[in-house]
Coordinates of C-alpha atoms and ligand atoms in Angstrom, one line a residue:
X1 CA -16.9 14.5 -19.3
X2 CA -16.9 14.1 -15.5
X3 CA -17.4 10.4 -14.6
X4 CA -18.3 9.3 -11.2
X5 CA -18.1 5.8 -9.9
X6 CA -20.2 5.3 -6.7
X7 CA -18.4 2.3 -5.0
X8 CA -14.6 1.9 -5.2
X9 CA -14.4 -1.9 -4.8
X10 CA -13.4 -4.5 -7.4
X11 CA -15.7 -3.0 -10.2
X12 CA -15.6 0.5 -9.4
X13 CA -12.0 0.9 -9.0
X14 CA -11.0 -1.1 -12.2
X15 CA -13.5 0.3 -14.4
X16 CA -12.7 3.9 -13.1
X17 CA -9.1 3.3 -13.8
X18 CA -10.3 1.8 -17.3
X19 CA -12.1 5.1 -18.0
X20 CA -9.1 7.0 -16.9
X21 CA -7.1 5.0 -19.3
X22 CA -9.5 5.9 -21.9
X23 CA -8.7 9.6 -21.2
X24 CA -11.6 10.7 -19.0
X25 CA -11.5 12.4 -15.7
X26 CA -13.0 10.0 -13.0
X27 CA -14.0 10.5 -9.5
X28 CA -14.0 7.2 -7.2
X29 CA -16.5 7.6 -4.2
X30 CA -16.6 5.3 -1.3
X31 CA -18.1 5.2 2.1
X32 CA -15.3 3.3 3.4
X33 CA -12.9 5.9 4.5
X34 CA -10.2 3.5 5.4
X35 CA -10.3 2.0 1.8
X36 CA -9.8 5.6 0.4
X37 CA -7.0 6.5 2.9
X38 CA -5.2 3.3 1.9
X39 CA -5.6 3.9 -1.8
X40 CA -4.4 7.5 -1.4
X41 CA -1.2 5.9 -0.2
X42 CA -0.9 3.6 -2.8
X43 CA -2.1 0.5 -0.9
X44 CA -4.4 -1.5 -3.0
X45 CA -7.6 -3.0 -1.3
X46 CA -7.5 -6.0 -3.5
X47 CA -4.8 -8.0 -5.3
X48 CA -5.1 -7.8 -9.1
X49 CA -2.4 -8.1 -11.6
X50 CA -1.3 -4.5 -12.8
X51 CA -3.6 -2.7 -10.6
X52 CA -0.8 -0.8 -8.3
X53 CA 0.8 0.3 -11.7
X54 CA -2.3 1.4 -13.3
X55 CA -3.6 3.2 -10.2
X56 CA -0.1 5.0 -9.7
X57 CA -0.5 6.1 -13.6
X58 CA -3.9 7.7 -13.3
X59 CA -3.7 8.8 -9.6
X60 CA -0.1 10.0 -9.3
X61 CA 0.8 10.9 -12.8
X62 CA -1.9 11.7 -15.1
X63 CA -4.1 12.8 -11.8
X64 CA -7.1 11.6 -14.0
X65 CA -8.4 9.6 -10.8
X66 CA -9.7 11.4 -7.9
X67 CA -11.0 9.7 -4.5
X68 CA -13.5 11.0 -2.2
X69 CA -16.3 10.2 0.3
X70 CA -18.0 13.4 -0.4
X71 CA -21.3 12.8 -2.5
X72 CA -22.1 16.4 -2.8
X73 CA -19.2 17.9 -4.4
X74 CA -18.5 15.1 -6.8
X75 CA -22.0 14.4 -7.9
X76 CA -23.0 18.0 -8.4
X77 CA -20.4 18.2 -11.2
X78 CA -21.1 14.7 -12.7
X79 CA -22.0 14.1 -16.2
X80 CA -22.3 10.3 -15.8
X81 CA -22.5 8.4 -12.6
X82 CA -21.8 4.7 -12.5
X83 CA -23.4 2.8 -9.6
X84 CA -20.7 0.1 -8.6
X85 CA -21.7 -1.0 -5.1
X86 CA -22.1 -4.5 -4.1
X87 CA -25.2 -6.6 -4.6
X88 CA -24.6 -9.5 -2.3
X89 CA -27.1 -12.3 -1.5
X90 CA -29.6 -11.7 1.3
X91 CA -29.2 -14.4 3.8
X92 CA -32.8 -14.9 4.7
X93 CA -34.1 -15.4 1.0
X94 CA -31.1 -15.6 -1.5
X95 CA -32.4 -12.3 -3.2
X96 CA -29.9 -9.7 -4.4
X97 CA -29.6 -7.2 -1.4
X98 CA -30.1 -3.9 -3.1
X99 CA -29.7 -1.7 0.1
X100 CA -26.4 -0.1 -1.1
X101 CA -28.0 0.3 -4.6
X102 CA -31.0 2.2 -3.5
X103 CA -29.0 4.4 -0.9
X104 CA -26.8 5.3 -3.6
X105 CA -30.0 6.4 -5.7
X106 CA -31.0 8.7 -2.8
X107 CA -27.6 10.3 -2.5
X108 CA -27.7 10.9 -6.3
X109 CA -31.2 12.3 -6.1
X110 CA -29.8 14.8 -3.4
X111 CA -26.9 15.8 -5.1
X112 CA -27.0 16.2 -8.8
X113 CA -27.4 19.7 -10.0
X114 CA -27.3 19.5 -13.9
X115 CA -28.1 16.7 -16.5
X116 CA -26.7 13.6 -15.6
X117 CA -26.8 9.9 -16.9
X118 CA -27.2 7.3 -14.0
X119 CA -25.8 4.0 -15.3
X120 CA -26.2 0.8 -13.2
X121 CA -23.0 -1.3 -13.5
X122 CA -23.8 -3.5 -10.4
X123 CA -25.2 -6.6 -11.1
X124 CA -28.9 -6.1 -10.3
X125 CA -32.2 -8.0 -10.9
X126 CA -34.4 -7.0 -13.8
X127 CA -36.5 -3.9 -12.8
X128 CA -33.8 -2.3 -10.4
X129 CA -32.8 0.3 -12.8
X130 CA -36.5 1.4 -13.3
X131 CA -36.7 1.4 -9.5
X132 CA -33.7 3.7 -9.4
X133 CA -35.4 6.0 -11.7
X134 CA -38.3 6.2 -9.5
X135 CA -36.3 6.9 -6.4
X136 CA -34.5 9.7 -8.2
X137 CA -37.6 11.1 -9.9
X138 CA -39.1 11.8 -6.4
X139 CA -36.6 14.6 -5.8
X140 CA -35.3 15.5 -9.5
X141 CA -37.0 16.9 -12.4
X142 CA -37.3 14.0 -15.2
X143 CA -35.5 16.3 -17.8
X144 CA -32.5 16.5 -15.5
X145 CA -31.5 12.7 -15.5
X146 CA -32.1 9.6 -17.2
X147 CA -31.0 6.0 -16.2
X148 CA -29.3 3.3 -18.1
X149 CA -27.8 -0.1 -17.5
X150 CA -24.3 -1.3 -18.2
X151 CA -23.3 -4.5 -16.7
X152 CA -19.9 -5.3 -16.1
X153 CA -18.3 -8.6 -17.3
X154 CA -14.7 -8.4 -16.0
X155 CA -13.2 -11.6 -14.4
X156 CA -11.2 -11.1 -11.2
X157 CA -7.6 -12.2 -11.9
X158 CA -7.7 -10.7 -15.3
X159 CA -10.0 -7.6 -14.6
X160 CA -8.0 -4.8 -16.1
X161 CA -7.3 -6.6 -19.4
X162 CA -11.0 -7.6 -19.5
X163 CA -12.2 -4.1 -19.1
X164 CA -9.7 -2.7 -21.6
X165 CA -10.3 -5.5 -24.2
X166 CA -13.8 -6.8 -23.5
X167 CA -15.5 -9.4 -25.7
X168 CA -18.4 -7.0 -25.8
X169 CA -20.0 -4.1 -24.2
X170 CA -23.8 -4.3 -23.2
X171 CA -25.6 -0.9 -22.8
X172 CA -29.2 -0.8 -22.0
X173 CA -30.7 2.6 -22.7
X174 CA -33.9 4.6 -22.8
X175 CA -33.1 7.2 -25.2
X176 CA -30.7 8.0 -28.0
X177 CA -29.2 10.6 -25.7
X178 CA -28.1 8.0 -23.2
X179 CA -26.9 5.4 -25.9
X180 CA -24.9 8.4 -27.4
X181 CA -23.1 9.1 -24.0
X182 CA -22.3 5.6 -23.3
X183 CA -21.1 5.0 -26.9
X184 CA -18.8 7.8 -26.4
X185 CA -17.3 6.7 -23.3
X186 CA -16.7 3.2 -24.9
X187 CA -15.2 4.9 -28.1
X188 CA -11.7 3.9 -27.6
X189 CA -12.9 0.5 -27.9
X190 CA -13.9 1.0 -31.5
X191 CA -10.3 0.5 -32.7
X192 CA -10.4 -3.0 -31.7
X193 CA -13.9 -3.5 -33.2
X194 CA -15.5 -4.4 -29.9
X195 CA -19.0 -5.3 -30.4
X196 CA -21.4 -2.8 -28.5
X197 CA -24.9 -4.5 -27.8
X198 CA -27.2 -1.6 -27.5
X199 CA -30.7 -2.7 -25.9
X200 CA -33.4 -1.7 -23.5
X201 CA -32.7 -1.6 -20.0
X202 CA -34.5 -4.7 -19.0
X203 CA -32.7 -6.8 -21.5
X204 CA -29.3 -5.5 -20.4
X205 CA -30.1 -6.5 -16.9
X206 CA -31.0 -10.0 -18.1
X207 CA -28.2 -10.5 -20.3
X208 CA -25.6 -10.4 -17.2
X209 CA -27.5 -12.9 -15.3
X210 CA -27.9 -15.3 -18.2
X211 CA -24.4 -15.0 -19.0
X212 CA -23.2 -15.9 -15.5
X213 CA -25.9 -18.6 -15.0
X214 CA -25.0 -20.2 -18.4
X215 CA -21.3 -20.2 -17.4
X216 CA -22.3 -21.8 -14.1
X217 CA -24.3 -24.3 -15.8
X218 CA -21.4 -25.4 -18.0
X219 CA -19.1 -25.9 -15.0
X220 CA -21.9 -27.7 -13.1
X221 CA -22.6 -30.0 -16.1
X222 CA -19.0 -31.2 -16.6
X223 CA -18.7 -31.7 -12.7
X224 CA -21.7 -34.0 -12.7
X225 CA -20.5 -35.9 -15.8
X226 CA -17.0 -36.2 -13.9
X227 CA -19.0 -37.9 -11.0
X228 CA -20.1 -40.5 -13.5
X229 CA -16.8 -41.0 -15.2
X230 CA -15.4 -42.0 -11.8
X231 CA -17.9 -44.6 -11.5
X232 CA -17.4 -46.2 -14.9
X233 CA -13.8 -45.8 -15.6
X234 CA -14.0 -42.8 -17.9
X235 CA -11.7 -39.9 -18.1
X236 CA -13.5 -36.6 -17.8
X237 CA -10.6 -34.7 -19.2
X238 CA -10.9 -36.4 -22.5
X239 CA -14.6 -36.1 -22.4
X240 CA -14.2 -32.2 -21.9
X241 CA -11.6 -32.1 -24.6
X242 CA -13.6 -33.9 -27.2
X243 CA -16.8 -31.9 -26.3
X244 CA -14.9 -28.5 -26.3
X245 CA -13.6 -29.1 -30.0
X246 CA -17.1 -28.9 -31.2
X247 CA -17.4 -25.2 -31.9
X248 CA -21.0 -25.3 -30.9
X249 CA -20.1 -26.2 -27.2
X250 CA -16.4 -24.7 -26.9
X251 CA -13.8 -25.7 -24.5
X252 CA -14.2 -22.8 -22.0
X253 CA -15.6 -23.6 -18.5
X254 CA -15.8 -27.3 -19.1
X255 CA -13.2 -28.3 -16.6
X256 CA -14.2 -30.5 -13.9
X257 CA -13.3 -29.6 -10.4
X258 CA -14.4 -28.4 -6.9
X259 CA -17.4 -26.4 -8.1
X260 CA -17.8 -22.6 -8.9
X261 CA -17.2 -20.0 -5.9
X262 CA -16.5 -16.4 -5.9
X263 CA -18.2 -13.1 -5.4
X264 CA -20.6 -13.4 -8.5
X265 CA -21.7 -16.8 -9.8
X266 CA -23.1 -18.3 -6.5
X267 CA -25.1 -15.1 -5.7
X268 CA -26.0 -14.3 -9.3
X269 CA -27.6 -17.6 -10.1
X270 CA -29.6 -17.5 -6.6
X271 CA -30.8 -14.0 -7.5
X272 CA -31.7 -14.9 -11.0
X273 CA -33.8 -17.8 -9.9
X274 CA -35.7 -15.7 -7.1
X275 CA -36.4 -12.9 -9.8
X276 CA -37.8 -15.5 -12.3
X277 CA -40.0 -17.0 -9.6
X278 CA -41.4 -13.5 -8.9
X279 CA -42.6 -13.6 -12.5
X280 CA -43.9 -17.1 -12.1
X281 CA -41.3 -18.4 -14.7
X282 CA -39.3 -20.9 -12.8
X283 CA -35.8 -21.4 -14.0
X284 CA -35.4 -25.0 -13.0
X285 CA -32.1 -25.6 -14.8
X286 CA -30.6 -22.6 -12.7
X287 CA -32.2 -24.1 -9.5
X288 CA -30.6 -27.5 -10.2
X289 CA -27.2 -25.9 -10.8
X290 CA -27.5 -24.1 -7.7
X291 CA -28.1 -27.3 -5.8
X292 CA -25.6 -29.4 -7.3
X293 CA -22.9 -26.9 -7.0
X294 CA -24.0 -26.4 -3.3
X295 CA -23.6 -30.1 -2.6
X296 CA -20.1 -30.4 -4.3
X297 CA -17.8 -29.3 -1.5
X298 CA -19.5 -31.8 0.8
X299 CA -19.2 -34.6 -1.8
X300 CA -15.6 -33.9 -2.3
X301 CA -14.8 -33.6 1.4
X302 CA -16.4 -37.0 1.9
X303 CA -14.4 -38.5 -0.9
X304 CA -11.2 -37.2 0.7
X305 CA -12.3 -38.8 3.9
X306 CA -13.1 -42.1 2.4
X307 CA -9.3 -42.5 1.9
X308 CA -9.0 -42.6 5.7
X309 CA -11.9 -45.1 6.4
X310 CA -14.1 -41.9 6.8
X311 CA -12.2 -41.1 9.9
X312 CA -9.9 -37.9 9.6
X313 CA -10.1 -36.7 13.0
X314 CA -6.6 -35.5 14.1
X315 CA -5.2 -36.0 10.7
X316 CA -3.2 -33.2 8.9
X317 CA -3.9 -31.9 5.4
X318 CA -2.2 -29.3 3.4
X319 CA -4.5 -27.1 1.5
X320 CA -3.0 -25.4 -1.6
X321 CA -5.0 -22.4 -2.8
X322 CA -7.5 -20.5 -0.9
X323 CA -8.9 -17.8 -3.2
X324 CA -11.8 -19.0 -5.4
X325 CA -9.6 -18.7 -8.5
X326 CA -5.9 -18.0 -9.3
X327 CA -4.6 -14.3 -9.4
X328 CA -6.9 -12.9 -6.8
X329 CA -7.0 -12.7 -3.1
X330 CA -10.7 -12.7 -3.1
X331 CA -12.0 -15.6 -1.2
X332 CA -15.7 -14.8 -1.0
X333 CA -17.6 -18.1 -1.4
X334 CA -14.3 -19.8 -2.1
X335 CA -14.9 -23.5 -2.5
X336 CA -11.3 -24.3 -1.3
X337 CA -12.4 -22.6 2.0
X338 CA -15.9 -24.3 2.2
X339 CA -13.9 -27.7 1.9
X340 CA -11.4 -26.8 4.4
X341 CA -14.1 -25.9 6.9
X342 CA -15.8 -29.3 6.3
X343 CA -12.7 -31.1 7.0
X344 CA -11.9 -29.0 10.0
X345 CA -15.4 -29.7 11.4
X346 CA -14.7 -33.5 10.8
X347 CA -11.6 -32.9 13.1
X348 CA -8.7 -32.5 10.7
X349 CA -6.1 -29.8 10.9
X350 CA -5.4 -27.7 7.8
X351 CA -2.0 -26.3 6.9
X352 CA -2.9 -23.6 4.1
X353 CA -0.8 -21.9 1.7
X354 CA -2.0 -19.3 -0.9
X355 CA 0.2 -17.0 -2.9
X356 CA -2.1 -13.9 -2.2
X357 CA -5.1 -14.8 -0.2
X358 CA -3.9 -15.8 3.1
X359 CA -4.3 -12.4 4.9
X360 CA -7.9 -12.4 4.0
X361 CA -8.4 -16.0 5.1
X362 CA -6.6 -15.3 8.5
X363 CA -9.1 -12.5 9.2
X364 CA -12.1 -14.6 9.0
X365 CA -10.9 -18.4 9.7
X366 CA -8.7 -18.5 12.8
X367 CA -8.8 -22.3 12.6
X368 CA -6.4 -22.5 9.8
X369 CA -2.7 -22.9 10.2
X370 CA -0.7 -20.9 7.4
X371 CA 2.5 -21.7 6.0
X372 CA 5.2 -19.5 4.0
X373 CA 5.2 -21.8 0.8
X374 CA 3.7 -25.0 -0.3
X375 CA 6.4 -27.2 1.0
X376 CA 6.1 -26.1 4.5
X377 CA 2.4 -26.4 4.4
X378 CA 2.9 -30.1 3.2
X379 CA 5.4 -31.0 5.9
X380 CA 4.3 -34.3 7.7
X381 CA 0.9 -34.1 6.3
X382 CA -1.5 -37.1 5.9
X383 CA -2.8 -35.7 2.5
X384 CA -2.0 -32.9 0.0
X385 CA -5.1 -31.2 -1.3
X386 CA -4.9 -28.9 -4.3
X387 CA -7.9 -26.6 -4.7
X388 CA -6.9 -23.5 -6.7
X389 CA -4.9 -23.7 -9.9
X390 CA -2.4 -21.0 -9.1
X391 CA 0.5 -21.4 -11.6
X392 CA 2.8 -22.1 -8.5
X393 CA 1.0 -25.4 -7.9
X394 CA 1.3 -26.7 -11.4
X395 CA 5.0 -27.8 -11.3
X396 CA 5.5 -28.6 -7.6
X397 CA 9.0 -30.6 -6.8
X398 CA 7.3 -33.9 -6.3
X399 CA 10.6 -35.5 -5.0
X400 CA 10.6 -33.0 -2.4
X401 CA 7.2 -33.4 -1.6
X402 CA 7.7 -37.0 -1.2
X403 CA 10.4 -36.6 1.2
X404 CA 8.4 -34.3 3.5
X405 CA 4.9 -35.9 3.7
X406 CA 3.7 -38.4 6.1
X407 CA 1.6 -40.2 3.4
X408 CA 2.1 -39.5 -0.2
X409 CA -1.6 -38.9 -1.3
X410 CA -2.7 -36.1 -3.4
X411 CA -6.1 -34.9 -3.8
X412 CA -5.9 -33.0 -7.1
X413 CA -9.1 -31.2 -7.3
X414 CA -7.9 -29.3 -10.5
X415 CA -6.5 -32.3 -12.3
X416 CA -3.0 -30.5 -12.5
X417 CA -1.0 -33.6 -12.3
X418 CA -0.6 -36.8 -14.6
X419 CA -1.9 -39.9 -12.7
X420 CA 0.4 -42.3 -14.2
X421 CA 3.5 -40.0 -13.5
X422 CA 2.3 -39.6 -10.0
X423 CA 1.9 -43.1 -9.4
X424 CA 5.4 -44.0 -10.8
X425 CA 6.6 -41.6 -8.1
X426 CA 5.0 -43.6 -5.5
X427 CA 2.0 -41.2 -4.8
X428 CA -1.6 -42.1 -4.7
X429 CA -3.2 -39.5 -7.0
X430 CA -7.0 -38.8 -6.5
X431 CA -8.1 -36.6 -9.3
X432 CA -11.6 -35.5 -10.4
X433 CA -13.5 -37.6 -12.9
X434 CA -11.0 -40.1 -13.8
Ligands
NAD501 P1 -17.0 -4.7 -3.7 O1 -17.5 -5.4 -2.4 O2 -15.6 -5.1 -4.0 O3 -17.1 -3.3 -3.8 C1 -18.2 -2.5 -3.6 C2 -17.7 -1.1 -2.8 O4 -18.9 -0.2 -2.7 C3 -17.1 -1.2 -1.6 O5 -16.0 -0.5 -1.4 C4 -18.1 -0.5 -0.6 O6 -17.4 0.2 0.5 C5 -18.8 0.5 -1.6 N1 -20.0 1.2 -1.0 C6 -21.3 0.3 -0.5 N2 -22.2 1.1 -0.3 C7 -21.7 2.3 -0.8 C8 -22.3 3.7 -0.7 N3 -23.7 3.9 -0.3 N4 -21.5 4.8 -1.2 C9 -20.3 4.5 -1.7 N5 -19.7 3.5 -1.6 C10 -20.4 2.2 -1.1 O7 -18.1 -5.2 -4.8 P2 -17.5 -5.7 -6.4 O8 -17.0 -7.0 -6.5 O9 -16.9 -4.5 -7.0 O10 -18.9 -5.7 -6.8 C11 -19.8 -4.6 -7.3 C12 -21.0 -5.0 -8.2 O11 -20.4 -5.5 -9.5 C13 -21.7 -6.3 -7.7 O12 -22.9 -6.1 -8.2 C14 -21.2 -7.4 -8.5 O13 -22.1 -8.4 -8.7 C15 -20.6 -6.7 -9.8 N6 -19.8 -7.5 -10.6 C16 -18.5 -7.9 -9.8 C17 -17.6 -8.5 -10.6 C18 -16.3 -9.1 -9.7 O14 -15.6 -9.8 -10.4 N7 -16.1 -8.5 -8.6 C19 -17.6 -8.6 -12.0 C20 -18.8 -8.1 -12.5 C21 -19.8 -7.6 -11.8

C-alpha cells in the first residue's frame, strides 16, 4: 500500500513515521521546501523525543519514508492519502481555518488516478470531510475515491509513543471498504489489543473535539478550584489527589497551574463552540472554559505583580520554561509566553531559559533576554517564575539559587516545590491553589 501524508508537520511527520514503523511505504508531502530540505539533511523541524532516530531509521535505512513537494507523482500512485495540514484559529471569528485542508482537497482532486481512500487526520469541524468529498467529486468519479476521518490523539512530548501505542484509534467511515483499509493500516496494533472505534464520519469528527474540550474542562475546573483554595486556606494538591483517587474522576489533567496552551486545546475549544453555535446548540460549558482559561495568565501576572505593590516597572524576573509543555519546543499559545508578555508590558525585564524552546521564542519575541541555563537566568532577579514543568526545573539547587538572586521569591506556577521546605530555606514560595 502506498500511503501519502499531505502536510509534514507534527502530525504528518510523526504519523508518517509511525506507519513506516508498521511496515508501510509512506510519502510525506509538504509545500514548505525549506522544511523538506532540512529534513533530507536529517535536521528535524521540531523537537520531539526519539524523532531524529526514527526518522533516520526510515528515511536512510529502510527507505520507507520519502519526502516531496510534488503532488502529482505521489498522489497518482497513492492508495491512501492522509490530510495532515494545520487547522489554526481564524483570527476574525475563532473558527477553524480550513484553507489548507480545502486546498489539499483540490490537489487531490487534480492528481489521483486510481481508487484512493482520502482520510482527514487534521482536526476539523464536523461536516468538513463531507465538504472534502464534494470538492473532490467535482473532478473525480465517485467510484474512484471515498473519504474517511481518522482524528489523531498524539500528544506533543510523547508523540511517537502515543502513535505507536495509542489508547484507541478512531475511524469514521462510509463503507466497509474504507473500514477494511483503515483497519489494515492499524493492524500492527491488534497485538496490543488497542481498541479501534469504528463509526460514521460525523461521529469521528465530534469525538476529537469532545475529547480535547473535556480535557480542557478538567484543567480549567481545577484551576478555578485552586483560586478558591487560595482564599480559604485549602490545598488544591490534596483536593486533586483525593478527587483523582475516585476512579470515576481519574487523576489526569487535574493539576492546577497556569492554564492550558499549545497548538490544539485553545483553538479546538473555540472551533467546537463555533460549530455548535452554527447548529444552534450552544456549548455553554466549553464557552466558560475558554473564557476562564483566557483570563488566567492575566490573573497570574497580576498575582505576581501584587508581591511588588503592583509595580514591577524595571524589575527583573527569570522565566523558567517557554514551551507550552515539557519535552517539546512548541511555543504556540504557550501560557508561559503570554504571562511573560504581560509582565514585559508592565515594565518588567524577562530573563528566560528553556531546554528546547528558546530558538523558537527568539524568532518571535525579541524583548526577551535568554540565558544558557536556569541559574544564569536567575542571576540578580527580583523573582523566579517557573512556568513549564521540565524535569530540569524539578530539582534546582536552591542553595545556589539563594546565593545569586536579588530577592528569594519563587512563583512556582506548577507546584513543583514544597512550600515548607522552601520557606525553611529562606524563600517566599508562591504556588498555585495552596
Ligand atoms: P503543523 O503546523 O506542525 O504542520 C502542518 C504542515 O502542513 C506544515 O508543515 C505546512 O507547511 C504543511 N502544509 C500546509 N498546507 C499545505 C499544503 N497545501 N500542502 C502541503 N503541505 C501543507 O501542524 P500540526 O501540529 O501537525 O497539526 C496538523 C493537524 O493535526 C491540525 O489540525 C491539528 O489540530 C491536528 N493535531 C495536532 C496535534 C499536535 O499535537 N500538534 C495532535 C493531534 C491533532
